[in-house]
Amino acid sequence: MNPKQTEMAAKIILPLIVLFIIIQAWAGLSTIVEDFPTPSATYEAATEVFADPFYIESEDDKGIAWQVLSSLQRVFGGFALAIIVGVPVGLMVGMSKNFQYALDPYIQILKPVSPLAWLPLLLFVFRDIDLTAVSTIFITSIWPIIINTALGVRSVSEDYLNVAKVLQFNPMEKVTKIILPVAVPYIFTGMRLSLGIAWLVIVAAEMLTGGIGIGFWIWDEYNNLNYHNIIIGIIIVGIVGWVLDMIMGVIADFFDYRKKGRA
């Protein structure tokens, strides 16, 4: 086998070995913890869950596909708002020391606040499940975009900025022709981190706000003592999060001139 074939085989075989170990540990745990679902019981439950993922019995009783799509709709709503606000704010923080001095203390204070701390206040303000979830995602996922955008702006070489002065670029030309081309890879890195946080937040938000969504579905299955469905929900959340991260990673690599240069 050549090195590429060896690497490909390792990428396939090693995860399968880890999966085997996880299943064995899972099976062992099910013998220790009373009523803990076994891998085989969970598999049987999964076949039922995915047998008709798009069924609709009522407004509050829908298939797993609708649960995930509802969560994704809220995630992308809050994520889009975070981009719309975060990128301009990050540009201003990166370009202006005064903006940095004015906003940095509040960024550092609000950044570590848990989404669970925002939920009660936002639910009181909006009194709507969807608006509460979207606004919570917006508030908690905007910080990586602001920070990475500002970092991208500060990474612009002084030589480039001097060229802008020589060519007498106005502020808009300076941003579009000098700053953004350099800062874009950093911006997309921030967006990638932000989307991961948004998907993380939505599960906790839906558990507390109710309605339809994968987070509420997991909590509802807990209340119904369907513990195997909780495991299925965890796996779904992980896979969807992984897919979202891969998509954002591909997009970020496409706009990253540094990787294109190495290629």
Backbone as numpy.savetxt, mean C-alpha at the origin, in Angstrom:
# Nx Ny Nz CAx CAy CAz Cx Cy Cz
23.72 -27.34 -15.43 22.88 -26.14 -15.43 23.76 -24.88 -15.43
23.37 -23.92 -16.26 24.11 -22.67 -16.27 23.65 -21.80 -15.09
24.36 -20.71 -14.79 24.02 -19.88 -13.62 22.58 -19.36 -13.63
22.07 -19.00 -14.81 20.69 -18.48 -14.87 19.68 -19.57 -14.53
19.92 -20.78 -15.03 19.02 -21.90 -14.73 19.08 -22.26 -13.24
20.29 -22.20 -12.67 20.45 -22.47 -11.24 19.70 -21.44 -10.40
19.81 -20.19 -10.81 19.11 -19.13 -10.08 17.60 -19.29 -10.20
17.11 -19.63 -11.39 15.68 -19.82 -11.59 15.17 -21.00 -10.76
15.96 -22.08 -10.72 15.57 -23.24 -9.92 15.51 -22.88 -8.44
16.46 -22.07 -7.98 16.48 -21.66 -6.58 15.26 -20.81 -6.25
14.87 -19.94 -7.18 13.70 -19.08 -6.97 12.41 -19.89 -6.86
12.39 -21.06 -7.49 11.19 -21.91 -7.44 11.24 -22.88 -6.26
12.37 -23.54 -6.09 12.47 -24.61 -5.09 12.50 -24.08 -3.66
13.28 -23.03 -3.42 13.43 -22.52 -2.05 12.11 -22.02 -1.46
11.31 -21.24 -2.20 10.00 -20.86 -1.64 9.11 -22.06 -1.35
9.19 -23.12 -2.20 8.38 -24.31 -1.96 8.81 -25.02 -0.68
10.12 -25.01 -0.41 10.62 -25.60 0.83 10.10 -24.84 2.04
10.15 -23.50 1.94 9.64 -22.67 3.04 8.15 -22.89 3.21
7.41 -23.01 2.10 5.96 -23.27 2.18 5.69 -24.59 2.88
6.46 -25.61 2.59 6.30 -26.92 3.25 6.52 -26.78 4.76
7.54 -26.02 5.13 7.83 -25.82 6.57 6.68 -25.07 7.24
6.14 -24.04 6.56 5.03 -23.26 7.12 3.81 -24.15 7.33
3.51 -25.00 6.34 2.34 -25.87 6.45 2.51 -26.87 7.58
3.71 -27.41 7.74 3.95 -28.34 8.83 3.82 -27.66 10.19
4.35 -26.42 10.28 4.22 -25.68 11.54 2.76 -25.34 11.81
2.03 -24.99 10.76 0.60 -24.70 10.86 -0.17 -25.93 11.34
0.13 -27.08 10.75 -0.53 -28.31 11.17 -0.21 -28.65 12.62
1.05 -28.40 13.01 1.42 -28.65 14.41 0.68 -27.72 15.36
0.52 -26.45 14.96 -0.20 -25.49 15.81 -1.66 -25.89 15.98
-2.25 -26.45 14.92 -3.66 -26.85 14.99 -3.88 -28.01 15.96
-2.83 -28.77 16.24 -2.95 -29.85 17.23 -2.79 -29.35 18.66
-2.18 -28.16 18.79 -1.94 -27.59 20.12 -3.08 -26.66 20.54
-3.51 -25.81 19.61 -4.57 -24.83 19.90 -5.91 -25.44 19.54
-6.80 -25.48 20.49 -8.12 -26.08 20.27 -8.90 -25.30 19.22
-9.52 -26.02 18.29 -10.37 -25.46 17.23 -9.60 -24.62 16.21
-8.27 -24.63 16.29 -7.51 -23.89 15.28 -7.62 -24.63 13.96
-7.96 -23.93 12.86 -8.20 -24.62 11.58 -6.94 -25.28 11.03
-7.10 -26.49 10.53 -5.98 -27.22 9.92 -5.80 -26.75 8.48
-4.64 -27.01 7.89 -4.45 -26.64 6.47 -5.48 -27.28 5.55
-5.83 -28.54 5.79 -6.80 -29.21 4.92 -8.18 -28.60 5.06
-8.59 -28.27 6.30 -9.90 -27.64 6.50 -9.95 -26.26 5.87
-8.84 -25.55 5.95 -8.78 -24.22 5.35 -8.85 -24.31 3.84
-8.21 -25.32 3.28 -8.26 -25.52 1.83 -9.70 -25.80 1.38
-10.40 -26.64 2.13 -11.79 -26.94 1.79 -12.65 -25.69 1.88
-12.41 -24.87 2.91 -13.17 -23.62 3.06 -12.85 -22.68 1.91
-11.59 -22.67 1.46 -11.19 -21.78 0.36 -11.90 -22.16 -0.94
-12.08 -23.46 -1.16 -12.78 -23.88 -2.38 -14.22 -23.37 -2.36
-14.83 -23.28 -1.18 -16.19 -22.75 -1.08 -16.19 -21.23 -1.29
-15.21 -20.55 -0.69 -15.14 -19.09 -0.80 -14.95 -18.66 -2.24
-14.07 -19.38 -2.98 -13.75 -19.00 -4.35 -14.63 -19.69 -5.39
-15.56 -20.52 -4.93 -16.46 -21.19 -5.87 -17.32 -20.17 -6.62
-17.77 -19.13 -5.91 -18.59 -18.08 -6.53 -18.20 -16.75 -5.91
-17.07 -16.20 -6.32 -16.57 -14.99 -5.67 -17.36 -13.73 -5.99
-18.22 -13.79 -7.00 -18.97 -12.60 -7.41 -20.47 -12.68 -7.08
-20.83 -13.55 -6.14 -22.25 -13.66 -5.82 -22.71 -12.41 -5.05
-23.99 -12.11 -5.16 -24.59 -11.00 -4.42 -25.92 -11.49 -3.85
-25.97 -11.68 -2.54 -27.21 -12.06 -1.87 -27.97 -10.83 -1.41
-27.25 -9.85 -0.90 -27.83 -8.60 -0.44 -26.73 -7.54 -0.44
-27.07 -6.35 -0.04 -26.09 -5.26 -0.03 -24.93 -5.56 0.91
-25.21 -6.31 1.99 -24.18 -6.61 2.98 -23.64 -8.03 2.86
-24.13 -8.80 1.91 -23.70 -10.19 1.74 -23.27 -10.39 0.29
-21.96 -10.23 0.06 -21.43 -10.35 -1.30 -20.22 -11.26 -1.29
-19.85 -11.72 -2.48 -18.72 -12.62 -2.62 -17.39 -11.95 -2.32
-16.36 -12.78 -2.16 -15.05 -12.28 -1.75 -14.46 -11.31 -2.77
-14.77 -11.50 -4.05 -14.23 -10.59 -5.07 -14.77 -9.18 -4.87
-16.07 -9.08 -4.54 -16.65 -7.76 -4.28 -16.05 -7.13 -3.03
-15.73 -7.95 -2.05 -15.11 -7.44 -0.83 -13.75 -6.80 -1.14
-12.95 -7.51 -1.93 -11.63 -7.00 -2.29 -11.75 -5.74 -3.16
-12.64 -5.77 -4.15 -12.82 -4.62 -5.03 -13.29 -3.39 -4.27
-14.16 -3.59 -3.30 -14.62 -2.47 -2.48 -13.47 -1.86 -1.69
-12.61 -2.72 -1.14 -11.44 -2.23 -0.41 -10.49 -1.49 -1.33
-10.26 -2.05 -2.52 -9.36 -1.41 -3.48 -9.90 -0.04 -3.92
-11.20 0.06 -4.04 -11.80 1.34 -4.43 -11.49 2.41 -3.38
-11.62 2.07 -2.12 -11.31 3.03 -1.05 -9.80 3.33 -1.02
-9.00 2.28 -1.21 -7.55 2.46 -1.19 -7.10 3.44 -2.27
-7.57 3.23 -3.50 -7.13 4.09 -4.59 -7.70 5.50 -4.47
-8.87 5.64 -3.81 -9.40 6.97 -3.56 -8.49 7.76 -2.64
-8.12 7.16 -1.50 -7.23 7.83 -0.57 -5.83 8.00 -1.12
-5.37 7.00 -1.88 -4.03 7.05 -2.48 -3.94 8.16 -3.52
-4.98 8.32 -4.34 -5.00 9.38 -5.34 -4.95 10.76 -4.68
-5.71 10.94 -3.61 -5.67 12.21 -2.88 -4.28 12.46 -2.31
-3.66 11.41 -1.79 -2.31 11.56 -1.23 -1.32 12.00 -2.30
-1.47 11.48 -3.52 -0.58 11.89 -4.62 -0.84 13.35 -5.00
-2.12 13.70 -5.14 -2.49 15.05 -5.57 -1.97 16.11 -4.60
-2.04 15.82 -3.32 -1.58 16.78 -2.30 -0.10 16.59 -1.99
0.34 15.34 -1.90 1.69 15.06 -1.42 2.79 15.49 -2.35
2.61 15.30 -3.66 3.67 15.66 -4.60 3.92 17.17 -4.62
2.90 18.02 -4.75 3.17 19.47 -4.70 3.77 19.93 -3.38
3.26 19.38 -2.27 3.82 19.76 -0.96 5.27 19.31 -0.87
5.57 18.10 -1.33 6.96 17.62 -1.32 7.87 18.48 -2.17
7.37 18.93 -3.33 8.16 19.81 -4.17 8.47 21.13 -3.47
7.46 21.67 -2.79 7.67 22.94 -2.08 8.63 22.77 -0.91
8.49 21.66 -0.18 9.39 21.41 0.95 10.82 21.24 0.47
10.99 20.55 -0.67 12.32 20.32 -1.19 12.96 21.55 -1.80
12.14 22.44 -2.36 12.67 23.61 -3.05 12.85 24.82 -2.14
12.10 24.86 -1.05 12.12 26.05 -0.20 12.48 25.69 1.24
13.52 26.30 1.76 13.90 26.09 3.16 12.80 26.58 4.09
12.13 27.67 3.72 11.08 28.21 4.57 9.91 27.22 4.71
9.53 26.60 3.58 8.48 25.58 3.63 8.94 24.40 4.48
10.20 24.03 4.33 10.73 22.92 5.12 10.67 23.23 6.62
11.12 24.43 7.00 11.10 24.81 8.40 9.68 24.88 8.94
8.74 25.32 8.09 7.35 25.48 8.54 6.62 24.15 8.69
6.88 23.21 7.78 6.10 21.97 7.74 6.77 20.77 8.38
8.10 20.75 8.42 8.80 19.56 8.89 8.40 19.12 10.31
8.24 20.06 11.29 7.83 19.59 12.63 6.50 18.85 12.61
5.56 19.33 11.80 4.24 18.70 11.76 4.28 17.37 11.01
5.13 17.29 10.00 5.30 16.01 9.30 5.85 14.96 10.26
6.85 15.35 11.06 7.46 14.42 11.99 6.51 14.02 13.12
5.61 14.94 13.51 4.66 14.65 14.58 3.52 13.76 14.09
2.99 14.06 12.90 1.81 13.35 12.41 2.14 12.03 11.73
3.36 11.92 11.20 3.76 10.71 10.46 3.60 9.43 11.28
4.01 9.39 12.56 3.91 8.12 13.29 2.55 7.84 13.92
1.58 8.73 13.74 0.26 8.53 14.36 -0.44 7.34 13.70
-0.92 6.42 14.51 -1.59 5.23 14.00 -2.91 5.58 13.33
-3.27 4.86 12.26 -4.58 5.10 11.63 -5.73 4.87 12.59
-5.54 3.97 13.57 -6.60 3.70 14.54 -6.88 4.91 15.42
-5.90 5.80 15.54 -6.11 7.03 16.31 -6.94 8.04 15.52
-6.80 8.04 14.19 -7.55 8.97 13.35 -9.00 8.53 13.15
-9.24 7.23 13.14 -10.55 6.70 12.76 -11.72 7.28 13.56
-11.67 7.28 14.89 -12.84 7.80 15.64 -13.14 9.25 15.33
-12.09 10.07 15.21 -12.30 11.49 14.93 -12.89 11.69 13.53
-12.33 10.99 12.54 -12.81 11.15 11.18 -14.22 10.58 11.01
-14.52 9.51 11.72 -15.89 8.96 11.68 -16.88 9.94 12.28
-16.45 10.64 13.32 -17.30 11.67 13.93 -17.52 12.83 12.97
-16.47 13.19 12.22 -16.57 14.33 11.31 -17.42 13.99 10.09
-17.14 12.87 9.44 -17.81 12.55 8.17 -19.10 11.75 8.35
-19.16 10.94 9.40 -20.33 10.10 9.65 -20.68 9.25 8.42
-19.66 8.82 7.73 -19.83 8.00 6.53 -18.66 7.02 6.46
-18.96 5.76 6.22 -17.93 4.72 6.23 -16.89 4.95 5.15
-17.34 5.19 3.92 -16.41 5.33 2.80 -15.53 6.57 2.96
-16.13 7.70 3.29 -15.35 8.93 3.46 -14.35 8.79 4.61
-14.76 8.11 5.67 -13.85 7.90 6.80 -12.66 7.06 6.40
-12.91 5.97 5.67 -11.82 5.09 5.23 -10.88 5.81 4.27
-11.45 6.53 3.30 -10.63 7.24 2.31 -9.79 8.32 2.98
-10.39 9.09 3.88 -9.65 10.16 4.54 -8.58 9.60 5.47
-8.84 8.47 6.11 -7.83 7.84 6.96 -6.64 7.38 6.12
-6.92 6.78 4.97 -5.85 6.35 4.07 -5.05 7.56 3.60
-5.75 8.62 3.24 -5.08 9.84 2.78 -4.12 10.38 3.83
-4.59 10.50 5.06 -3.78 11.10 6.12 -2.57 10.23 6.46
-2.74 8.93 6.44 -1.65 8.05 6.88 -0.69 7.66 5.75
-1.10 7.82 4.50 -0.24 7.40 3.38 0.42 8.57 2.66
0.13 9.79 3.06 0.68 10.94 2.34 2.15 11.20 2.68
2.59 10.77 3.86 3.92 11.15 4.35 5.07 10.59 3.52
5.03 9.31 3.10 6.13 8.83 2.25 6.25 9.59 0.94
5.11 10.03 0.39 5.14 10.79 -0.86 5.81 12.14 -0.65
5.42 12.84 0.43 6.01 14.14 0.72 7.51 14.01 0.97
7.88 13.08 1.82 9.29 12.93 2.22 10.16 12.54 1.04
9.72 11.55 0.25 10.53 11.10 -0.88 10.57 12.12 -2.01
9.47 12.85 -2.21 9.49 13.91 -3.22 10.48 15.00 -2.83
10.44 15.40 -1.56 11.40 16.41 -1.08 12.83 15.91 -1.21
13.04 14.63 -0.91 14.38 14.05 -1.05 14.84 14.07 -2.51
13.91 13.79 -3.42 14.24 13.83 -4.84 14.62 15.22 -5.31
13.91 16.23 -4.82 14.22 17.61 -5.19 15.61 17.99 -4.68
15.92 17.58 -3.45 17.23 17.95 -2.88 18.38 17.20 -3.55
18.06 16.12 -4.26 19.11 15.35 -4.92 19.52 15.96 -6.27
18.77 16.99 -6.71 19.11 17.63 -7.99 20.46 18.33 -7.86
21.34 18.08 -8.82 22.69 18.65 -8.79 22.64 20.17 -8.91
23.53 20.83 -8.18 23.63 22.29 -8.26 23.99 22.74 -9.66
24.72 21.91 -10.39 25.08 22.25 -11.78 23.83 22.40 -12.64
22.85 21.50 -12.44 21.60 21.60 -13.19 20.86 22.89 -12.85
20.84 23.22 -11.56 20.15 24.44 -11.13 20.85 25.68 -11.68
22.16 25.63 -11.77 22.90 26.76 -12.33 22.59 26.92 -13.82
22.42 25.79 -14.51 22.03 25.85 -15.92 20.67 26.52 -16.06
19.76 26.19 -15.15 18.43 26.81 -15.18 18.53 28.32 -15.01
19.45 28.76 -14.16 19.64 30.20 -13.96 20.21 30.85 -15.22
21.18 30.19 -15.82 21.80 30.74 -17.03 20.76 30.86 -18.15
19.92 29.85 -18.28 18.89 29.86 -19.33 17.67 30.69 -18.94
17.70 31.25 -17.72 16.62 32.11 -17.22 15.26 31.41 -17.25
15.26 30.16 -16.74 14.00 29.43 -16.64 13.11 30.10 -15.60
11.81 30.15 -15.89 10.87 30.59 -14.86 10.63 29.42 -13.91
9.96 29.65 -12.75 9.78 28.56 -11.77 9.14 27.31 -12.36
8.15 27.46 -13.23 7.49 26.29 -13.81 8.43 25.52 -14.71
9.20 26.22 -15.53 10.18 25.55 -16.40 11.26 24.87 -15.58
11.65 25.49 -14.49 12.65 24.91 -13.60 12.16 23.58 -13.03
10.89 23.56 -12.65 10.32 22.34 -12.07 10.17 21.25 -13.12
9.60 21.60 -14.28 9.26 20.59 -15.28 10.48 20.09 -16.05
11.48 20.95 -16.27 12.62 20.58 -17.10 13.86 20.16 -16.33
13.97 20.59 -15.08 15.17 20.29 -14.30 14.87 19.38 -13.11
13.90 19.79 -12.29 13.68 19.10 -11.01 12.93 17.79 -11.18
11.80 17.81 -11.88 10.97 16.61 -11.98 11.68 15.43 -12.63
12.43 15.62 -13.73 13.11 14.46 -14.32 14.04 13.74 -13.35
14.65 14.51 -12.44 15.54 13.90 -11.44 14.74 13.33 -10.28
13.68 14.02 -9.89 12.92 13.65 -8.69 11.92 12.52 -8.93
11.54 12.27 -10.18 10.50 11.28 -10.48 10.77 9.90 -9.87
11.99 9.35 -9.97 12.23 8.04 -9.34 11.96 8.05 -7.83
12.33 9.14 -7.17 12.07 9.27 -5.74 10.57 9.38 -5.46
9.88 10.12 -6.32 8.43 10.27 -6.15 7.74 8.92 -6.25
8.13 8.11 -7.23 7.49 6.81 -7.40 7.87 5.85 -6.27
9.06 6.00 -5.72 9.40 5.21 -4.54 8.48 5.57 -3.37
8.24 6.86 -3.20 7.31 7.30 -2.16 5.91 6.80 -2.41
5.48 6.81 -3.67 4.15 6.31 -4.02 4.04 4.81 -3.74
5.12 4.09 -4.01 5.11 2.64 -3.75 4.95 2.36 -2.26
5.70 3.09 -1.44 5.56 2.94 0.01 4.18 3.37 0.46
3.67 4.44 -0.12 2.36 4.97 0.25 1.25 3.97 -0.05
1.32 3.32 -1.21 0.29 2.36 -1.58 0.31 1.15 -0.63
1.50 0.73 -0.23 1.60 -0.36 0.74 0.96 0.01 2.07
1.19 1.24 2.51 0.58 1.70 3.76 -0.94 1.79 3.60
-1.39 2.28 2.44 -2.83 2.42 2.20 -3.53 1.06 2.29
-2.92 0.04 1.70 -3.54 -1.30 1.76 -3.50 -1.85 3.18
-2.45 -1.53 3.90 -2.34 -1.96 5.30 -3.43 -1.30 6.15
-3.66 -0.02 5.90 -4.61 0.75 6.70 -6.04 0.32 6.45
-6.38 0.01 5.20 -7.78 -0.25 4.87 -8.33 -1.44 5.64
-7.51 -2.45 5.88 -7.98 -3.63 6.61 -8.39 -3.25 8.03
-7.53 -2.48 8.72 -7.85 -2.05 10.08 -9.05 -1.11 10.08
-9.12 -0.21 9.09 -10.21 0.75 9.03 -11.55 0.05 8.84
-11.59 -0.93 7.96 -12.85 -1.63 7.69 -13.27 -2.51 8.84
-12.33 -3.00 9.61 -12.69 -3.79 10.78 -13.46 -2.95 11.79
-13.13 -1.67 11.87 -13.78 -0.80 12.86 -15.01 -0.09 12.31
-15.02 0.22 11.00 -16.13 0.98 10.45 -17.25 0.10 9.92
-16.94 -1.15 9.58 -17.97 -2.05 9.07 -18.22 -1.82 7.60
-19.39 -2.27 7.12 -19.73 -2.14 5.71 -19.23 -3.34 4.93
-18.87 -3.10 3.68 -18.34 -4.17 2.84 -16.87 -3.90 2.56
-16.07 -4.94 2.54 -14.63 -4.80 2.34 -13.93 -5.99 2.97
-12.70 -6.24 2.56 -11.98 -7.42 3.03 -11.72 -7.36 4.53
-11.47 -6.16 5.06 -11.23 -6.03 6.50 -12.47 -6.38 7.29
-13.62 -5.84 6.87 -14.87 -6.16 7.56 -15.20 -7.63 7.40
-14.92 -8.21 6.23 -15.21 -9.62 5.99 -14.43 -10.50 6.97
-13.16 -10.17 7.18 -12.34 -10.94 8.13 -12.92 -10.82 9.53
-13.29 -9.61 9.94 -13.84 -9.41 11.28 -15.19 -10.11 11.44
-15.99 -10.08 10.38 -17.30 -10.73 10.42 -17.14 -12.24 10.52
-16.15 -12.79 9.84 -15.90 -14.23 9.94 -15.43 -14.60 11.34
-14.69 -13.72 11.98 -14.29 -13.96 13.38 -15.52 -14.01 14.28
-16.42 -13.08 14.09 -17.65 -13.05 14.91 -18.51 -14.28 14.66
-18.42 -14.83 13.45 -19.18 -16.04 13.12 -18.42 -17.32 13.43
-17.23 -17.17 14.06 -16.39 -18.31 14.47 -15.88 -19.11 13.28
-15.82 -18.49 12.10 -15.26 -19.15 10.91 -13.77 -18.84 10.84
-12.99 -19.49 11.70 -11.58 -19.14 11.82 -10.77 -19.47 10.57
-11.20 -20.51 9.85 -10.48 -20.85 8.62 -10.60 -19.72 7.60
-11.75 -19.01 7.60 -11.92 -17.90 6.66 -11.04 -16.71 7.04
-10.71 -16.60 8.32 -9.78 -15.54 8.73 -8.42 -15.77 8.08
-7.97 -17.01 8.09 -6.69 -17.34 7.46 -6.76 -17.09 5.96
-7.88 -17.46 5.35 -8.06 -17.19 3.92 -8.00 -15.68 3.65
-8.64 -14.90 4.51 -8.62 -13.45 4.36 -7.21 -12.89 4.49
-6.44 -13.42 5.44 -5.05 -12.97 5.61 -4.24 -13.26 4.36
-4.42 -14.45 3.80 -3.69 -14.82 2.58 -4.08 -13.90 1.42
-5.38 -13.61 1.31 -5.85 -12.72 0.24 -5.24 -11.34 0.39
-5.26 -10.81 1.61 -4.68 -9.48 1.86 -3.20 -9.46 1.48
-2.48 -10.52 1.85 -1.06 -10.58 1.52 -0.80 -10.66 0.04
-1.58 -11.48 -0.68 -1.37 -11.64 -2.12 -1.71 -10.34 -2.86
-2.83 -9.72 -2.49 -3.21 -8.46 -3.15 -2.17 -7.38 -2.88
-1.69 -7.31 -1.64 -0.65 -6.34 -1.32 0.63 -6.59 -2.11
0.97 -7.85 -2.28 2.16 -8.23 -3.05 2.00 -7.83 -4.51
0.82 -8.07 -5.08 0.56 -7.71 -6.48 0.63 -6.20 -6.66
0.02 -5.45 -5.73 0.07 -3.99 -5.82 1.50 -3.48 -5.75
2.30 -4.07 -4.87 3.70 -3.65 -4.75 4.48 -3.96 -6.02
4.23 -5.13 -6.62 4.92 -5.49 -7.85 4.56 -4.53 -8.98
3.27 -4.18 -9.08 2.83 -3.25 -10.12 3.51 -1.89 -9.95
3.50 -1.38 -8.71 4.14 -0.10 -8.46 5.65 -0.18 -8.68
6.23 -1.34 -8.38 7.66 -1.52 -8.61 8.00 -1.46 -10.09
7.19 -2.09 -10.94 7.40 -2.06 -12.39 7.26 -0.63 -12.91
6.24 0.08 -12.43 6.04 1.47 -12.87 7.21 2.34 -12.43
7.64 2.15 -11.16 8.76 2.94 -10.65 10.03 2.67 -11.44
10.29 1.41 -11.79 11.48 1.08 -12.57 11.41 1.68 -13.97
10.20 1.75 -14.53 10.04 2.31 -15.87 10.44 3.79 -15.91
10.14 4.51 -14.82 10.44 5.94 -14.77 11.79 6.25 -14.12
12.52 5.21 -13.71 13.79 5.42 -13.04 14.92 5.47 -14.07
15.38 6.68 -14.39 16.43 6.85 -15.38 17.75 6.21 -14.94
17.93 6.06 -13.61 19.17 5.48 -13.12 19.30 4.02 -13.53
18.20 3.27 -13.46 18.22 1.85 -13.84 18.32 1.71 -15.35
17.67 2.62 -16.08 17.78 2.58 -17.53 19.22 2.83 -17.96
19.91 3.71 -17.24 21.29 4.01 -17.56 22.19 2.81 -17.36
21.91 2.05 -16.27 22.71 0.86 -16.00 22.43 -0.25 -17.03
21.15 -0.27 -17.50 20.80 -1.27 -18.51 21.50 -0.99 -19.83
